[in-house]
Coordinates of C-alpha atoms in Angstrom, one line a residue:
X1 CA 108.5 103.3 145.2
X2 CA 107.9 100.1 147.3
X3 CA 110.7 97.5 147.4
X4 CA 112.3 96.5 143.8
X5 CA 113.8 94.0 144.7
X6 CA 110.7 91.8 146.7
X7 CA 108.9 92.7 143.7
X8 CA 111.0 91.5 141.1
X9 CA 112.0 87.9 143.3
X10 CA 108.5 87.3 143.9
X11 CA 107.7 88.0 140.0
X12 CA 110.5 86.1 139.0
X13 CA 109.2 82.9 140.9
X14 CA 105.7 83.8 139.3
X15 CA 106.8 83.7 135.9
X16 CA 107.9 80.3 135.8
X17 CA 105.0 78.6 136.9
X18 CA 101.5 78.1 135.2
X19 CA 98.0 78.7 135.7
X20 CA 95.2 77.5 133.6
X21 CA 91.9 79.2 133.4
X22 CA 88.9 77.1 135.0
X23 CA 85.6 76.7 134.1
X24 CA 83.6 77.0 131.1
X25 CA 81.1 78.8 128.8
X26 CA 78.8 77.8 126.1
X27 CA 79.7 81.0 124.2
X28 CA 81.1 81.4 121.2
X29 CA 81.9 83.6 118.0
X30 CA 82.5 83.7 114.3
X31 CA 85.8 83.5 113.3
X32 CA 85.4 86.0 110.7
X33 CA 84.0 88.6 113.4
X34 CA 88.0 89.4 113.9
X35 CA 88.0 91.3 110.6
X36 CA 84.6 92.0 110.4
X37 CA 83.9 95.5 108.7
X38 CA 81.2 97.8 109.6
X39 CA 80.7 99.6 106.4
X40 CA 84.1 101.4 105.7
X41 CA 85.0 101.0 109.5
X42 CA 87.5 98.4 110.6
X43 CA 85.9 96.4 114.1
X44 CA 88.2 95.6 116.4
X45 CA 86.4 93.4 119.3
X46 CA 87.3 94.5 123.1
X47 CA 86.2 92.1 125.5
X48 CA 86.7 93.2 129.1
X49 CA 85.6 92.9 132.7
X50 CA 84.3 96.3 134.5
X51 CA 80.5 96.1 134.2
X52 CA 78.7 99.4 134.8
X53 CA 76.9 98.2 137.5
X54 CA 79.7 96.8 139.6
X55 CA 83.2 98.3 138.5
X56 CA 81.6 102.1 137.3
X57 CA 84.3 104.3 137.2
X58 CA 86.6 101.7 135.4
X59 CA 83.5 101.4 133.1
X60 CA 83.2 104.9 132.2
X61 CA 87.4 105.7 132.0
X62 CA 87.1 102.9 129.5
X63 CA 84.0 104.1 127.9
X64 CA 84.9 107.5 127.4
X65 CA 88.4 106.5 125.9
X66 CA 86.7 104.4 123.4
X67 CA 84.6 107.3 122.5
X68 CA 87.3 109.8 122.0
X69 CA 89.2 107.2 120.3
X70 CA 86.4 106.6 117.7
X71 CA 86.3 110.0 117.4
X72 CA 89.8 111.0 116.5
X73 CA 89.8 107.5 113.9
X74 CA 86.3 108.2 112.2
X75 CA 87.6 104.4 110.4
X76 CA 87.6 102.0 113.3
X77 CA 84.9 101.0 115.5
X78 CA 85.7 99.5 119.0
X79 CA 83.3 96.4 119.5
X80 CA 83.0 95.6 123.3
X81 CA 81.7 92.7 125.0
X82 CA 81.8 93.6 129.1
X83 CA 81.7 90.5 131.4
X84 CA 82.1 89.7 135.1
X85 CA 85.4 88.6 136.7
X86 CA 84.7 85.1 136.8
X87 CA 82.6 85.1 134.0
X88 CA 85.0 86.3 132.1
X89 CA 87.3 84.1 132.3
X90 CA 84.8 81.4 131.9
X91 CA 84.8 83.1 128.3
X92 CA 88.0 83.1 127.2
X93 CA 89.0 80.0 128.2
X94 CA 86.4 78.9 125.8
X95 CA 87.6 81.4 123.4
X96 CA 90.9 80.7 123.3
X97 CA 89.9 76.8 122.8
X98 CA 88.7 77.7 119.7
X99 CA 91.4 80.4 118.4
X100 CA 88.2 82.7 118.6
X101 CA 89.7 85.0 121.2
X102 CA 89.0 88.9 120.7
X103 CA 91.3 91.3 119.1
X104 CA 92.1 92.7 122.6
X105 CA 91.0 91.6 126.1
X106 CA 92.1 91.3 129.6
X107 CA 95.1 89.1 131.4
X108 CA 96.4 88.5 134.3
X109 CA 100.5 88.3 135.1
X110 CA 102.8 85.9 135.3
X111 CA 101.1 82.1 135.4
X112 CA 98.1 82.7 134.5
X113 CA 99.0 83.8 131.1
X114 CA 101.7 81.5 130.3
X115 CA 99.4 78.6 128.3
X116 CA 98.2 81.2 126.1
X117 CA 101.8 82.4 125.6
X118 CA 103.0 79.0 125.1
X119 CA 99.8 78.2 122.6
X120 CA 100.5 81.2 120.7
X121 CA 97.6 83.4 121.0
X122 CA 99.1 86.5 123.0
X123 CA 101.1 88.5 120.5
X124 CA 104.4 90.3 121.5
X125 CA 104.1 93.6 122.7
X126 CA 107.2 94.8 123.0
X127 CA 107.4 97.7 119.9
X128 CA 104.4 99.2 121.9
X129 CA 106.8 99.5 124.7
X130 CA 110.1 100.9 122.9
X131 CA 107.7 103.3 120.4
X132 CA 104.9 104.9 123.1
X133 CA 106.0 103.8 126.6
X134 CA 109.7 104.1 127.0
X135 CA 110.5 104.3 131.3
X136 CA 106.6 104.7 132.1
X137 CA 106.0 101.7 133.6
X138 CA 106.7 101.5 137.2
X139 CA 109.7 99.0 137.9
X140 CA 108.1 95.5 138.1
X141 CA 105.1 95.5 136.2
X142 CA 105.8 95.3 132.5
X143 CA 108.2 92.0 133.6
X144 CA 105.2 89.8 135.2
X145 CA 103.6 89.6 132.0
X146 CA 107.3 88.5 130.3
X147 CA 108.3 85.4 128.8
X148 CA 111.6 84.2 127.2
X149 CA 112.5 87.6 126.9
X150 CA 108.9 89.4 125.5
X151 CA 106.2 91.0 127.1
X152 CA 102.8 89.6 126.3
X153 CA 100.6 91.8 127.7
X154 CA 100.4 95.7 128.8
X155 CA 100.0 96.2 133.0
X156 CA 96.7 98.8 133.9
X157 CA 97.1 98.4 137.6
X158 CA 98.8 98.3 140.8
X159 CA 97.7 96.7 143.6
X160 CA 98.1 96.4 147.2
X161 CA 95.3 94.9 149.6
X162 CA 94.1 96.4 153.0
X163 CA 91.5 96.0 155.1
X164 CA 89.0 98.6 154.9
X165 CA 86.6 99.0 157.9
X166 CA 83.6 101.2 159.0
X167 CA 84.7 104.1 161.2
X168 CA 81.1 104.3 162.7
X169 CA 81.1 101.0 163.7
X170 CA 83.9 101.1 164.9
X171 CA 83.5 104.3 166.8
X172 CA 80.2 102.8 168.4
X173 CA 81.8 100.4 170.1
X174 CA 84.9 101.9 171.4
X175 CA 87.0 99.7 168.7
X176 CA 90.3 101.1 167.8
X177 CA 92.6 100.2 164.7
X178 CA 95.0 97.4 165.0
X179 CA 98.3 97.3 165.2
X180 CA 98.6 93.2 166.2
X181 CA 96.5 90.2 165.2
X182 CA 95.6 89.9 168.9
X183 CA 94.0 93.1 169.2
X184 CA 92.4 92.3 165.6
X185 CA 90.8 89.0 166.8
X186 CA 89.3 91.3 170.6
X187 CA 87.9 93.1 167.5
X188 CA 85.9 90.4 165.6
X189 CA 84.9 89.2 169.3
X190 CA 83.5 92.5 170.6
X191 CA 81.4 92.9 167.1
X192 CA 80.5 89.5 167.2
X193 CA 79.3 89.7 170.7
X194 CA 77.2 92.7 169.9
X195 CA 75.5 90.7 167.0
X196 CA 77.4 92.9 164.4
X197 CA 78.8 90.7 161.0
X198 CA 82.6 91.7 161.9
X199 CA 84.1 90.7 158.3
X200 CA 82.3 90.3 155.0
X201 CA 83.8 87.7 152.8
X202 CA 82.7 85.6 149.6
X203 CA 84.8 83.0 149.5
X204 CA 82.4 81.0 146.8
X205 CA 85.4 82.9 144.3
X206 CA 88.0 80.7 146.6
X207 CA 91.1 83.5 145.9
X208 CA 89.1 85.7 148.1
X209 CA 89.4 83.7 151.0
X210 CA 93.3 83.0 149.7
X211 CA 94.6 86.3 150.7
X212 CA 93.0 86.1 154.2
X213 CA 95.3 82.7 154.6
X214 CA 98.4 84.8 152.6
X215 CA 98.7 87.2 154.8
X216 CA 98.3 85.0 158.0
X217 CA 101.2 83.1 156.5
X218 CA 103.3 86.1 155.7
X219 CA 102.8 87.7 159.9
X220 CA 103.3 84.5 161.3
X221 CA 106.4 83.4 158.9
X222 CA 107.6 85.7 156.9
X223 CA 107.3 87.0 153.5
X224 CA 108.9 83.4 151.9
X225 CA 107.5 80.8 154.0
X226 CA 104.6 80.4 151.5
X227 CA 106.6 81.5 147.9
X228 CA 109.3 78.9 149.2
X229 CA 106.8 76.2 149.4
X230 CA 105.2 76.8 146.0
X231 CA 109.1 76.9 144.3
X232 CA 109.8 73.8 146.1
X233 CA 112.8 75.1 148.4
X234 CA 110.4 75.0 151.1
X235 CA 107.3 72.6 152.5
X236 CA 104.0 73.4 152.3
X237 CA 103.5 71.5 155.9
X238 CA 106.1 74.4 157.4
X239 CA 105.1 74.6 160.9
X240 CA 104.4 78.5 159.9
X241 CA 101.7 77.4 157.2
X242 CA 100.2 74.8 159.4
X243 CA 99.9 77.5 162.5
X244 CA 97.9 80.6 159.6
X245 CA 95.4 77.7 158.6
X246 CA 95.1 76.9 162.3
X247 CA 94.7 80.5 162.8
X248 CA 92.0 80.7 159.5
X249 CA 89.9 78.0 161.8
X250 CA 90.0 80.0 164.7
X251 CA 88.6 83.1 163.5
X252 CA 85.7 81.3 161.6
X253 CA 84.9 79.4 164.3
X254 CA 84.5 82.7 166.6
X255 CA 82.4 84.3 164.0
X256 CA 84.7 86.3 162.0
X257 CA 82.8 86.5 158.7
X258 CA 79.3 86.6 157.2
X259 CA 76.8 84.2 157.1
X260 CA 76.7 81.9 154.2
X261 CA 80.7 83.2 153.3
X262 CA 81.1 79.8 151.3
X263 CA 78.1 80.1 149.2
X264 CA 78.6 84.2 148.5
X265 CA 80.8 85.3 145.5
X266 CA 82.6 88.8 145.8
X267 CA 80.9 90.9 144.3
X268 CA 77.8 89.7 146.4
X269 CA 79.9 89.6 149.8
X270 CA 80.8 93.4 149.0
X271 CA 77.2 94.3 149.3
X272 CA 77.4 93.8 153.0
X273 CA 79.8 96.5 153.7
X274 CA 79.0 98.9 151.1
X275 CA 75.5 98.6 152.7
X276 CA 76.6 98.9 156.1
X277 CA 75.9 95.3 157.1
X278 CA 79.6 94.4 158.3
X279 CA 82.0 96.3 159.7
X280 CA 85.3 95.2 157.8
X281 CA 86.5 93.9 153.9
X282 CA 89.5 92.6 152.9
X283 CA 90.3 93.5 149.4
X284 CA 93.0 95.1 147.3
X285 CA 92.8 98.7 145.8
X286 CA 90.9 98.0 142.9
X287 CA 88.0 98.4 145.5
X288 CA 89.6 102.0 145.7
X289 CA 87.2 104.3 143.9
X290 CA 84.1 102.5 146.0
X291 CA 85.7 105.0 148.8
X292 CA 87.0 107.6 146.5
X293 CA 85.8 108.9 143.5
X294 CA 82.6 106.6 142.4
X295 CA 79.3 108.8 141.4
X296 CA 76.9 106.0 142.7
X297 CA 78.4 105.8 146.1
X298 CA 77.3 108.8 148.3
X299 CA 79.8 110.9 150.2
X300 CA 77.9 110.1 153.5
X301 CA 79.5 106.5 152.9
X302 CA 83.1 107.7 151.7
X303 CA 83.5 109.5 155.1
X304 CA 82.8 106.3 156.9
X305 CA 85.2 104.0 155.3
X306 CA 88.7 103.8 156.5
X307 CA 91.8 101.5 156.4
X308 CA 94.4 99.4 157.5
X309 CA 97.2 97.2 157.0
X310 CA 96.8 93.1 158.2
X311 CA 98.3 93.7 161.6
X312 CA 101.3 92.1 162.8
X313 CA 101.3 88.8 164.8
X314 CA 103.0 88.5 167.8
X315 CA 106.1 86.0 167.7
X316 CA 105.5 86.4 164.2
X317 CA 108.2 87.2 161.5
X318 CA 106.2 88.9 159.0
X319 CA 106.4 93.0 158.5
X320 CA 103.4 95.0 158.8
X321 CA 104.7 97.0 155.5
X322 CA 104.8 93.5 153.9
X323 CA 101.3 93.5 151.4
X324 CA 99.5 90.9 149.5
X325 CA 99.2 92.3 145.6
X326 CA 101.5 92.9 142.8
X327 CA 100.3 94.1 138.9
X328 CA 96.5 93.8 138.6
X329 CA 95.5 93.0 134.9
X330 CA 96.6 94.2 131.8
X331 CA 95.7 94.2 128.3
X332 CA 97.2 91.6 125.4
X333 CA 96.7 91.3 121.5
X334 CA 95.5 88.6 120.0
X335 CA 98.5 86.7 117.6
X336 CA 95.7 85.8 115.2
X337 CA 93.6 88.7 115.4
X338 CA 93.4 90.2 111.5
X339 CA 93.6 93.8 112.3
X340 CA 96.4 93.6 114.5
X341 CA 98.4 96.6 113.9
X342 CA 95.4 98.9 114.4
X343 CA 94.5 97.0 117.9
X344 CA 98.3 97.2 119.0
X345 CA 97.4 101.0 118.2
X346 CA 94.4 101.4 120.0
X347 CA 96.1 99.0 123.4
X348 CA 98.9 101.6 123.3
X349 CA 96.5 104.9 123.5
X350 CA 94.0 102.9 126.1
X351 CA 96.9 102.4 128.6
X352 CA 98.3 105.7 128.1
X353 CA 95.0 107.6 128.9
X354 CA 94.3 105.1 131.5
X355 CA 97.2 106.2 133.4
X356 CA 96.0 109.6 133.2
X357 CA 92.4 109.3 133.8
X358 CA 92.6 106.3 136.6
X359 CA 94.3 109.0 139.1
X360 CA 91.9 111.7 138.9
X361 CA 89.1 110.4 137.9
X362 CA 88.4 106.8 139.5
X363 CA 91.3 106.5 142.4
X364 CA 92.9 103.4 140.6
X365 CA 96.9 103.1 140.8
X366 CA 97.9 102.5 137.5
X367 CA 100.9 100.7 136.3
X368 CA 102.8 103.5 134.3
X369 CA 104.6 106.5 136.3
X370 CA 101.9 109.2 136.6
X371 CA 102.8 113.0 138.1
X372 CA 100.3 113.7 140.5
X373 CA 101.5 117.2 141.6
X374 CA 99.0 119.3 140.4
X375 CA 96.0 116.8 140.6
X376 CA 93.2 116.8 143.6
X377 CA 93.7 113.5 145.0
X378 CA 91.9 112.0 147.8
X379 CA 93.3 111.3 151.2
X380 CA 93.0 107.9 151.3
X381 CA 94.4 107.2 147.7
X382 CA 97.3 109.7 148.7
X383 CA 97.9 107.4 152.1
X384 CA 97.9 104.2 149.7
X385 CA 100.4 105.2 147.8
X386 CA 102.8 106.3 150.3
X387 CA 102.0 102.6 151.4
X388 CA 102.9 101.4 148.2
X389 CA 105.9 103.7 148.8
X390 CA 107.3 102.1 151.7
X391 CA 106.0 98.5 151.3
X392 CA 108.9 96.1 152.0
X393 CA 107.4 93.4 149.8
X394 CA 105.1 92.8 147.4
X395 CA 103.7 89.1 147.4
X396 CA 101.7 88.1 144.7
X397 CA 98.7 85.8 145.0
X398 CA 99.0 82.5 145.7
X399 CA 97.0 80.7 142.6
X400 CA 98.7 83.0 140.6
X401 CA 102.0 81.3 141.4
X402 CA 101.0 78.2 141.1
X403 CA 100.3 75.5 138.5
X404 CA 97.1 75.0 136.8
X405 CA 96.8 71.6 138.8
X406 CA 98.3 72.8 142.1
X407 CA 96.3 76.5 141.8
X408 CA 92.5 74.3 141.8
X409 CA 93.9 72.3 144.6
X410 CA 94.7 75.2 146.6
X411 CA 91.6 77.1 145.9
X412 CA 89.5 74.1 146.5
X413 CA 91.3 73.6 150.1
X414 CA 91.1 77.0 150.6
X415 CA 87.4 76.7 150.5
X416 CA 87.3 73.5 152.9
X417 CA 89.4 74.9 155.4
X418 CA 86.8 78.2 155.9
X419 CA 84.3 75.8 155.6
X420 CA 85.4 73.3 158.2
X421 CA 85.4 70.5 156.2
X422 CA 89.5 70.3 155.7
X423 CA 91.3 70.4 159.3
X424 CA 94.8 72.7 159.0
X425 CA 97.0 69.8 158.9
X426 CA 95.1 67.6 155.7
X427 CA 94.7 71.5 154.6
X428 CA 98.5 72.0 154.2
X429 CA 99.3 67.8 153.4
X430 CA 97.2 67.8 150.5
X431 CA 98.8 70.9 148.9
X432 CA 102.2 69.6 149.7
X433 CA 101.2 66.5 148.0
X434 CA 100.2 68.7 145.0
X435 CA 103.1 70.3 145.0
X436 CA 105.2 67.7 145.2
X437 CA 103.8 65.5 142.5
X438 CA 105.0 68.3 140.3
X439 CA 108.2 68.1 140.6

């Protein structure tokens, strides 16, 4: 099990702090859809965010749950409504405007959830825990989505984030793994130099390019230096946090990542290196059955893709077993949903079967305690959670720590910095600012 305790501080800061969706959509529902009967069946609306075509295997674990589900309560029908990540929350942000959000749908931890806790549209969870899920979750998980004491929403996933890279590309220029951020950067020169795209990024989606500036923060000053500034007992213009957005400038500058990074979302910038086109991808291990398990990717690809962790930096104080991550999303209950108890119901056997099929069948790390003894697992998921294993901390994403207000400044400077229009200095001023005016 990776490090309780770095978990739990880093959750512990997360929880106190706020993040408010952004964006908007000009969707909308009927109230009365909540209760909506189809014929003697009671609907209960599921709105989540694995599309078929770009999240499969979480697609078809959830389909094929709903399916038996149905099956074994002839009486209810599960209503879905499947959206991209960040049209997604687009949605229920709109949603929740208008107390029209579905019976059940997707969160994520800590910050991010606490306006709808505070507005009164998550229901408490906690009897699902006590009655179906007593000791299952993995230490950590169910507490980022607590508040005052109750847990609002039900964890799916754990995540860490490497950096996964092409081992024939690699291979075909003599390149070996890393082990420091110098021998990283005579990486993205070499690739560069040879007209290869050395790291695929979209950073249109802002948190993407986030975790590349998290972890340079974390090697070059520990695994506080940015937490502290975001709790106020530290600055954001630490000499530390300063030198990783000098260090962001650099490898742009030289070439690092694709063309047209700024303009790309994810899900487009992924394209590149499932189709060959770059040679490395930072992401976390949702990205896992991509490498692992998926039907539409073909083995020849799978045997190509390897990992490792964001390599040291010399003079640095950061831990190479020190990861960028934390719970991924998990599921909440509408407070005003009308068929409440018999969504609670249906949350409480979609987790539990999620823990069982994620493993074997899609690669995913779920959030409950799973025993994998007698289940075929690939190599790389089996190496990823021996990394979870030993990690010495567990940081979770910046925005996600933040305020609503200090999360858009952050992602918007994120975006300058990679895109040359903030130098590192205004870069870490205006966030201190931010931060500052908070208090």
């Amino acid at each position: 099990m990776f490090h309780r305790k770095a978990l739990s501080a880093c959750l512990s800061v997360a929880l106190l702090l706020v993040l408010v969706l952004a964006g908007c959509s000009s969707s909308t529902s009927s109230k009365n859809e909540n209760a909506s009967k189809n014929g003697d069946k009671t609907v209960i609306k599921f709105m989540h965010l694995w599309p078929e075509g770009s999240s499969k295997a979480q697609y078809t674990i959830v389909n094929d749950i709903i399916k038996q589900y149905e099956k074994d309560h002839p009486d209810v029908k599960i209503q879905t409504e499947i959206l991209g990540n960040e049209q997604y929350k687009d949605k229920i942000k709109v949603l929740s405007a208008s107390n029209e959000l579905p019976d059940i749908g997707v969160t994520w931890a800590a910050g991010y959830m606490q306006p709808f806790v505070k507005g009164e549209m998550f229901a408490p969870l906690d009897d699902i825990i006590d009655s179906n899920f007593k000791d299952q979750f993995v230490a950590g998980t169910t507490e980022a989505f607590a508040m005052d004491g109750k847990t609002y929403g039900l964890p799916l996933e754990l995540n860490i984030t490497p950096v996964y890279y092409n081992k024939e590309i690699f291979e075909k220029y003599n390149l070996e793994v890393p082990a420091t951020y110098d021998e990283f950067l005579n990486i993205v020169k070499t690739l560069a130099d040879n007209g290869v795209t050395p790291i695929t990024l979209g950073n249109k989606d802002r948190w993407t390019g986030s975790m590349w500036y998290m972890y340079l923060a974390d090697r070059i000053g520990g695994p506080e230096v940015l937490t502290n500034a975001i709790n106020r007992t530290g600055s954001f213009e630490d000499p530390a946090l300063v030198q990783a957005a000098e260090e962001v400038k650099k490898l742009v500058d030289m070439g690092g990542f694709v063309k047209g990074f700024n303009g790309l979302s994810n899900d487009e910038a992924k394209g590149y290196f499932m189709n060959e086109q770059a040679a490395m991808y930072l992401m976390a291990t949702w990205e896992l059955p991509n490498y692992t398990t998926s039907p539409d990717v073909t083995q020849e690809f799978k045997d190509k893709v390897g990992y490792f962790k964001f390599p040291t930096y010399v003079g640095g104080k950061g831990d190479i077993n020190s990861f960028v991550g934390g719970p991924g999303v998990g599921l909440f209950v509408s407070e005003k949903s009308k068929v409440k108890d018999e969504a609670k119901k249906f949350v409480a056997y979609l987790v539990e079967e999620w823990g069982k099929n994620s493993v074997k069948d899609a690669g995913v790390i779920p959030a409950t305690v799973v025993d994998t003894s007698n289940i075929e697992l690939d190599q790389m998921y089996i190496d990823i959670l021996n990394d979870l294993g030993n990690a010495s901390n567990l940081t979770l994403y910046a925005d996600v720590q933040m305020s609503s207000s200090v999360a858009q400044v952050h992602l918007d400077m994120i975006q300058s910095l990679f895109g040359g229009q903030a130098a590192p200095k205004e870069f870490t001023a205006k966030q201190e600012q931010a931060l500052a005016e908070e208090e």
